[in-house]
Short mmCIF file of N, CA, C and O in Angstrom, two decimals:
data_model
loop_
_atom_site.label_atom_id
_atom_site.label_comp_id
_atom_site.label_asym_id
_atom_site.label_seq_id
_atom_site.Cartn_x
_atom_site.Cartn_y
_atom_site.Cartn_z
N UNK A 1 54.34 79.27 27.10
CA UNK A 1 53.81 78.34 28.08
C UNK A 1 53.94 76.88 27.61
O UNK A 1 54.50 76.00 28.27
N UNK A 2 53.31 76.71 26.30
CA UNK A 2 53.76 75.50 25.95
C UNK A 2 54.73 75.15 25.17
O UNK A 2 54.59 74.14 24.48
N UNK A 3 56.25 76.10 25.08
CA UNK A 3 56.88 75.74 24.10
C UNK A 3 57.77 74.29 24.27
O UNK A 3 58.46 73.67 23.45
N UNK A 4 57.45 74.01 25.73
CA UNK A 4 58.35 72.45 25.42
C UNK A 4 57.63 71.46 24.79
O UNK A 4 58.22 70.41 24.55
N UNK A 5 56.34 71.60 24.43
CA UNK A 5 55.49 70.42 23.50
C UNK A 5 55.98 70.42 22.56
O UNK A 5 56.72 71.39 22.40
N UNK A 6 55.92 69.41 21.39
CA UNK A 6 56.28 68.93 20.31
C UNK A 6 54.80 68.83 19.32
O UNK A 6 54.38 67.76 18.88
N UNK A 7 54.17 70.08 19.11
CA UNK A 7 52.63 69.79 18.33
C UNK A 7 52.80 70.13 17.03
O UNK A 7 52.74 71.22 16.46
N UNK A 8 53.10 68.54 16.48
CA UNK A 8 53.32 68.50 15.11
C UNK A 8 51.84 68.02 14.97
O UNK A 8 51.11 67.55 15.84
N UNK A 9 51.59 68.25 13.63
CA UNK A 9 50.30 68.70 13.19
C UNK A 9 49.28 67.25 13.17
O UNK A 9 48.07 67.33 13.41
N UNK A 10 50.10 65.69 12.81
CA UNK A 10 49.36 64.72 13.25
C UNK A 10 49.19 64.79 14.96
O UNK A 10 48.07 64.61 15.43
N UNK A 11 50.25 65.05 15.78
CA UNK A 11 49.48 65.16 17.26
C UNK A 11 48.47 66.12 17.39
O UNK A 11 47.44 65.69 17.91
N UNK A 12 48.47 67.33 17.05
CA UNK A 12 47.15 68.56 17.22
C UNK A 12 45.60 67.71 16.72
O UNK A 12 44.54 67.50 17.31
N UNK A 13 46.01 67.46 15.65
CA UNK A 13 45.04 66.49 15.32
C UNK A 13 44.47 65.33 16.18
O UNK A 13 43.25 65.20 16.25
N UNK A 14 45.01 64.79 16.59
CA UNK A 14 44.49 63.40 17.83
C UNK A 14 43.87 64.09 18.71
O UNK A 14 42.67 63.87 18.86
N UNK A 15 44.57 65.15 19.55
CA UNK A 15 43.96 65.69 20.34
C UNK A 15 42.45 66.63 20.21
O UNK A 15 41.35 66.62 20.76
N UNK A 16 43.28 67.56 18.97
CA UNK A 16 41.62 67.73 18.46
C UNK A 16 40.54 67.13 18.30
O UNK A 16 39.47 67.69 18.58
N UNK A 17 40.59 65.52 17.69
CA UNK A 17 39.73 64.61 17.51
C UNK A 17 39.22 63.80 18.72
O UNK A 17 38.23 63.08 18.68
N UNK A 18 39.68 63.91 19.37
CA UNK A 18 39.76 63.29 21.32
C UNK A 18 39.05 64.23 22.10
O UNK A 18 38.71 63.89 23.23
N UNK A 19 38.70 65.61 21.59
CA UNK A 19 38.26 66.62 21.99
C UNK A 19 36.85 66.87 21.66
O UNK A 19 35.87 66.90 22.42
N UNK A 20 36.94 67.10 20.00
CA UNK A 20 35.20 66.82 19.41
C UNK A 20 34.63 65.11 19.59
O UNK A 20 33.43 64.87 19.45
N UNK A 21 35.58 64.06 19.89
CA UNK A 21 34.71 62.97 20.24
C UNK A 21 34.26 63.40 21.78
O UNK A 21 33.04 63.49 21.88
N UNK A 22 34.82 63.62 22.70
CA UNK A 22 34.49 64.09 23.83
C UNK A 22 33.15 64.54 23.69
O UNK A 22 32.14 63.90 23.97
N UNK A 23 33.26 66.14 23.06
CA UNK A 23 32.19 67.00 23.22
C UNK A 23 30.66 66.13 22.44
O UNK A 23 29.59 66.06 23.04
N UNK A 24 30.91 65.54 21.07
CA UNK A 24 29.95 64.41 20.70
C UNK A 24 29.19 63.90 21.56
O UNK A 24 27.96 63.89 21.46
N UNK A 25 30.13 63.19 22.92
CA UNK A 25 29.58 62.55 23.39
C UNK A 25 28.47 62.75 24.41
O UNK A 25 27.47 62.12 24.75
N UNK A 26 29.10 63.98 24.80
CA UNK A 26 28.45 65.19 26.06
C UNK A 26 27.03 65.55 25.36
O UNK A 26 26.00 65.52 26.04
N UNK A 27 27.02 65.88 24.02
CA UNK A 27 25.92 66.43 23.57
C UNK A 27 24.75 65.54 23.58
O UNK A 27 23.61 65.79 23.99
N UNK A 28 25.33 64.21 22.93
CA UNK A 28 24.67 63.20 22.70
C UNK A 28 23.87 62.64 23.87
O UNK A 28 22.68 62.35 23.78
N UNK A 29 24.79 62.47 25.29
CA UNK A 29 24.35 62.25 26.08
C UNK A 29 22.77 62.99 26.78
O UNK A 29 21.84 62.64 27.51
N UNK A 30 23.14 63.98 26.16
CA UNK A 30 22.47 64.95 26.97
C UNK A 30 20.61 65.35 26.40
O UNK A 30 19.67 65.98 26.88
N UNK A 31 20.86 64.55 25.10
CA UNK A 31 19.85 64.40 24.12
C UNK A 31 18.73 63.06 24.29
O UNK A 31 17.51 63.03 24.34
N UNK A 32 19.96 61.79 24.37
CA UNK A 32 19.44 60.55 24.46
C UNK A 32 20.06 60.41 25.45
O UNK A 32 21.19 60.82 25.22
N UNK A 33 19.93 59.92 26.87
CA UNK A 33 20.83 59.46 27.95
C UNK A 33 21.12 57.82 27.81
O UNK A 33 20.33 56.87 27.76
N UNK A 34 22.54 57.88 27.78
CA UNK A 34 22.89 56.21 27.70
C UNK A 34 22.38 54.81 28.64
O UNK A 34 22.35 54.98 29.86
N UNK A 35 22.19 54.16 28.38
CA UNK A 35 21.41 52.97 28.77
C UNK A 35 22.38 51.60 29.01
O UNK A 35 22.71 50.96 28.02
N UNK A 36 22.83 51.16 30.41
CA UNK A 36 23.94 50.33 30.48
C UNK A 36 23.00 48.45 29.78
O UNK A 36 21.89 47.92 29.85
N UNK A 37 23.88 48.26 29.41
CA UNK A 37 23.88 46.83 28.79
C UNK A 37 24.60 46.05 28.68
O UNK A 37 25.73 46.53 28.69
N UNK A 38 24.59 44.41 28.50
CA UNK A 38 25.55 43.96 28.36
C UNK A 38 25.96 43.31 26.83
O UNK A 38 25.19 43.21 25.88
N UNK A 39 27.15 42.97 26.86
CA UNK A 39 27.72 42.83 25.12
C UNK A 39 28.70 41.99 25.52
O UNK A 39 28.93 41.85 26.73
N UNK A 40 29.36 41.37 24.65
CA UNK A 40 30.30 40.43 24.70
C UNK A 40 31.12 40.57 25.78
O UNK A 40 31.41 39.63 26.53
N UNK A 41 31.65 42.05 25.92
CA UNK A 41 32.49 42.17 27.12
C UNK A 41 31.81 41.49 28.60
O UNK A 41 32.74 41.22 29.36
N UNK A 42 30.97 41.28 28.98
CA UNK A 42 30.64 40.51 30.16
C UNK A 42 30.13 41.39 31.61
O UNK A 42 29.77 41.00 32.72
N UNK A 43 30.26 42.50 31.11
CA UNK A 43 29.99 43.85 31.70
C UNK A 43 29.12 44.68 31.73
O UNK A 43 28.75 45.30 30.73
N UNK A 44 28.74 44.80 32.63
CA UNK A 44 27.64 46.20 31.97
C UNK A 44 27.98 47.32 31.55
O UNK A 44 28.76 48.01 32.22
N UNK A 45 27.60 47.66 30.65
CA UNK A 45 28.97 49.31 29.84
C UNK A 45 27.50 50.25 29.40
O UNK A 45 26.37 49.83 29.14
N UNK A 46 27.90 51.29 29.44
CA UNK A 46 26.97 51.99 28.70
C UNK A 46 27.57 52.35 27.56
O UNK A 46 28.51 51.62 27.25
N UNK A 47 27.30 53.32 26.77
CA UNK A 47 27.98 53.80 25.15
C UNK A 47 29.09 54.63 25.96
O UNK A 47 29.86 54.90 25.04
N UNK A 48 29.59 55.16 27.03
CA UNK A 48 30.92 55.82 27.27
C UNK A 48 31.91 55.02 27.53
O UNK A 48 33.03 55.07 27.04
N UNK A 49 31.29 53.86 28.73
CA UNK A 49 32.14 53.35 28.88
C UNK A 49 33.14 52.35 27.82
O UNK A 49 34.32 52.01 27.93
N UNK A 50 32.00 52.01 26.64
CA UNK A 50 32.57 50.88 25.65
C UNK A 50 33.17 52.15 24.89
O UNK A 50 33.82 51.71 23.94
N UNK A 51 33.22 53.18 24.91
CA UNK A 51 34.09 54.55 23.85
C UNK A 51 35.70 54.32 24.60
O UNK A 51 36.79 54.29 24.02
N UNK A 52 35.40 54.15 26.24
CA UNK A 52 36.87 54.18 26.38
C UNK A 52 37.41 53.18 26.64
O UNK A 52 38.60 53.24 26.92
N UNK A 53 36.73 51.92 26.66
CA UNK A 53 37.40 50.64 26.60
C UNK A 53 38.07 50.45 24.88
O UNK A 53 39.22 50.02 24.75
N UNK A 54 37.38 50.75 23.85
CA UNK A 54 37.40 50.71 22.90
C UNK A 54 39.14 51.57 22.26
O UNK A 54 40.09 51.08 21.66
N UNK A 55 38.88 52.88 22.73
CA UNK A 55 40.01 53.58 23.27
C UNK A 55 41.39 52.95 23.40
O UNK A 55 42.29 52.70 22.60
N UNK A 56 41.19 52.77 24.76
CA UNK A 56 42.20 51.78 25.04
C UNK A 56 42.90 50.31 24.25
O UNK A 56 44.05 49.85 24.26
N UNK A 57 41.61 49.87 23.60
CA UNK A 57 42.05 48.94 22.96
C UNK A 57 43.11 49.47 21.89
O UNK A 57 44.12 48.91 21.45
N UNK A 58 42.54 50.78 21.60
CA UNK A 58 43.17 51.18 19.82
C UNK A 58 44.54 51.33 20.17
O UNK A 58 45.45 50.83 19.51
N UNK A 59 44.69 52.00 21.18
CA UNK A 59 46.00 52.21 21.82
C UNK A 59 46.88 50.92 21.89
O UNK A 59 48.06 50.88 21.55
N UNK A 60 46.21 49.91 22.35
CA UNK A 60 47.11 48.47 22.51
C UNK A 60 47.37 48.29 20.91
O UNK A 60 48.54 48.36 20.52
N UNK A 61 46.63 48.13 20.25
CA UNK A 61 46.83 47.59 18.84
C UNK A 61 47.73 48.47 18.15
O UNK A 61 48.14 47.96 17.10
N UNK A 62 48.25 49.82 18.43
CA UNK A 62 48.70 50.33 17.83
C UNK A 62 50.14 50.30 17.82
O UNK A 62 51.04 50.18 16.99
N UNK A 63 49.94 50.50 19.51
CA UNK A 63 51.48 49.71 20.68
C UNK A 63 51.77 48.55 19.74
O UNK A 63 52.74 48.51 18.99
N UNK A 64 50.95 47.74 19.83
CA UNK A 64 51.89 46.43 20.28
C UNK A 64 52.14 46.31 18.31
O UNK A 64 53.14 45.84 17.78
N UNK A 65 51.25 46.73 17.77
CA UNK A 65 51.76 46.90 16.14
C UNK A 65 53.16 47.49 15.73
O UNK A 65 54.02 46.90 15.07
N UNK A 66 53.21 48.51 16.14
CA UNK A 66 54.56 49.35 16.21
C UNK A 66 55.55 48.42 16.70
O UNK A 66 56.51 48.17 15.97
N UNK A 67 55.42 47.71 18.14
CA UNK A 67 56.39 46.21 18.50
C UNK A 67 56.90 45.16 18.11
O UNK A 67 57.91 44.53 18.43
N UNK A 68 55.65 44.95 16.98
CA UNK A 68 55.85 43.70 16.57
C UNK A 68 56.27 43.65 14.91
O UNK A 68 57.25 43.05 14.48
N UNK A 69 55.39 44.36 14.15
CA UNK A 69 55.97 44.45 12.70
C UNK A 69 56.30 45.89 12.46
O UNK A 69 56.11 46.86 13.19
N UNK A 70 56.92 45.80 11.13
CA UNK A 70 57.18 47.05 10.33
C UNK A 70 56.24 47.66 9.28
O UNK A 70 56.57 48.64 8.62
N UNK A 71 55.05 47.02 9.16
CA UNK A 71 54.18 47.23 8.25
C UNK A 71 53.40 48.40 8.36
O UNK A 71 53.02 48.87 9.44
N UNK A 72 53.15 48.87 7.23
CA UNK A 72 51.98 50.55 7.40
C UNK A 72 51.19 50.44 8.74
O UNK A 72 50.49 49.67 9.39
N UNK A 73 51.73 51.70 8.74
CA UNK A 73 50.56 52.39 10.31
C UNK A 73 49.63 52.31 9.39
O UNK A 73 48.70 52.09 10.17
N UNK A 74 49.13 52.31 8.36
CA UNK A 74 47.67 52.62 7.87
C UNK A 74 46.84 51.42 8.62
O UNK A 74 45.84 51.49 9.33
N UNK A 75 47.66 50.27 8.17
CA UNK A 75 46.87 49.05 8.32
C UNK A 75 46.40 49.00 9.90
O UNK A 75 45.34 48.57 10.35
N UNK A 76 47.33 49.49 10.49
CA UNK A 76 47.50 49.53 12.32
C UNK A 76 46.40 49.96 12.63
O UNK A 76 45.53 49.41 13.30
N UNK A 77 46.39 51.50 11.87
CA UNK A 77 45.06 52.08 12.28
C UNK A 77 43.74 51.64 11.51
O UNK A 77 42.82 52.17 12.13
N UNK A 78 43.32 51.03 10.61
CA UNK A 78 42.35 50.50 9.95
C UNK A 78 42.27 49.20 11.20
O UNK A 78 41.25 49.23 11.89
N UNK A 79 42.86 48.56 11.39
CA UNK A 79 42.69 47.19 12.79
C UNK A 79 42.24 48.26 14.14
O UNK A 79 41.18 47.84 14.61
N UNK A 80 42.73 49.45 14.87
CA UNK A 80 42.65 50.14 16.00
C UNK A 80 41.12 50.32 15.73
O UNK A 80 40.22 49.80 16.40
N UNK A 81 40.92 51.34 14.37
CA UNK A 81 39.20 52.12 14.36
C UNK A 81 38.05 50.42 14.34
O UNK A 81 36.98 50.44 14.94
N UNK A 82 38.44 49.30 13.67
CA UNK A 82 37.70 48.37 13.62
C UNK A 82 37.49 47.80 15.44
O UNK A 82 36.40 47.38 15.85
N UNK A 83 38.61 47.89 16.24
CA UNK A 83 38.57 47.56 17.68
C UNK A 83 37.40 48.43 17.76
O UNK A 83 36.27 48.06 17.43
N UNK A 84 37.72 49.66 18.22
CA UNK A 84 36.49 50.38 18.57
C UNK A 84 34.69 50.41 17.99
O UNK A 84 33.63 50.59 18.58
N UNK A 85 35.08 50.11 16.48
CA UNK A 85 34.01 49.78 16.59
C UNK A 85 33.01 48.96 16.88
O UNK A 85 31.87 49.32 17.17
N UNK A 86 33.51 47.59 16.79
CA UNK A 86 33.18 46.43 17.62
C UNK A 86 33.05 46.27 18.95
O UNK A 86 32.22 45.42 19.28
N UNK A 87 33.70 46.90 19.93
CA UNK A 87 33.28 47.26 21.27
C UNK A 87 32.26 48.13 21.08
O UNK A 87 31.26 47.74 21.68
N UNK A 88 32.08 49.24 20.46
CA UNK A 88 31.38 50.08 20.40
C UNK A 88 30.05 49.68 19.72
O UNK A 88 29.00 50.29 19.90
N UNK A 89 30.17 48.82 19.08
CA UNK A 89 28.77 48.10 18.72
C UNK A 89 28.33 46.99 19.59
O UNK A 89 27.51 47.25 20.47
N UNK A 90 28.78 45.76 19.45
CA UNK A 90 28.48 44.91 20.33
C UNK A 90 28.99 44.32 21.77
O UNK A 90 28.47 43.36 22.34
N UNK A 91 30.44 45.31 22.37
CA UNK A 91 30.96 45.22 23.52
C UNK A 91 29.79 45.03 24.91
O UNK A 91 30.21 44.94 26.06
#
């Protein structure tokens, strides 16, 4: 069924991790219910919505890293997880 995917073991991984952040969040929610606020972004976000703005950001930084220099993905992704967390804290 899925043999036209390509699930090399860093993709299984993303997805896996995209999966237990998911479920994290479901649980979490369901414990403490999120509370919309506003944060630098100018918006009212609750803690999901700044998870997938945050998201998105990592994705741009990673994009446009890959575009622009040749330097370690490490560093790419050490700048992507710092996006998120900064939305994710004070967004």
């Amino acid at each position: 069924m899925f043999e036209w995917m390509v699930w090399t073991p860093p993709t299984a991984l993303v997805f896996a991790g995209l999966a237990l952040l998911l479920v994290a969040m479901t649980v979490w929610g369901h414990f403490s219910p999120p509370v919309a606020r506003r944060g630098f972004l100018r918006v009212e976000t609750d803690r999901g919505d700044r998870l997938y703005i945050g998201l998105i950001g990592a994705a741009v930084v990673l994009v446009g890293w890959m575009a622009v220099t040749d330097l370690s993905m490490w560093l790419a992704l050490g700048c992507a997880v710092l996006v998120v967390v900064v939305i994710g804290i004070w967004g």
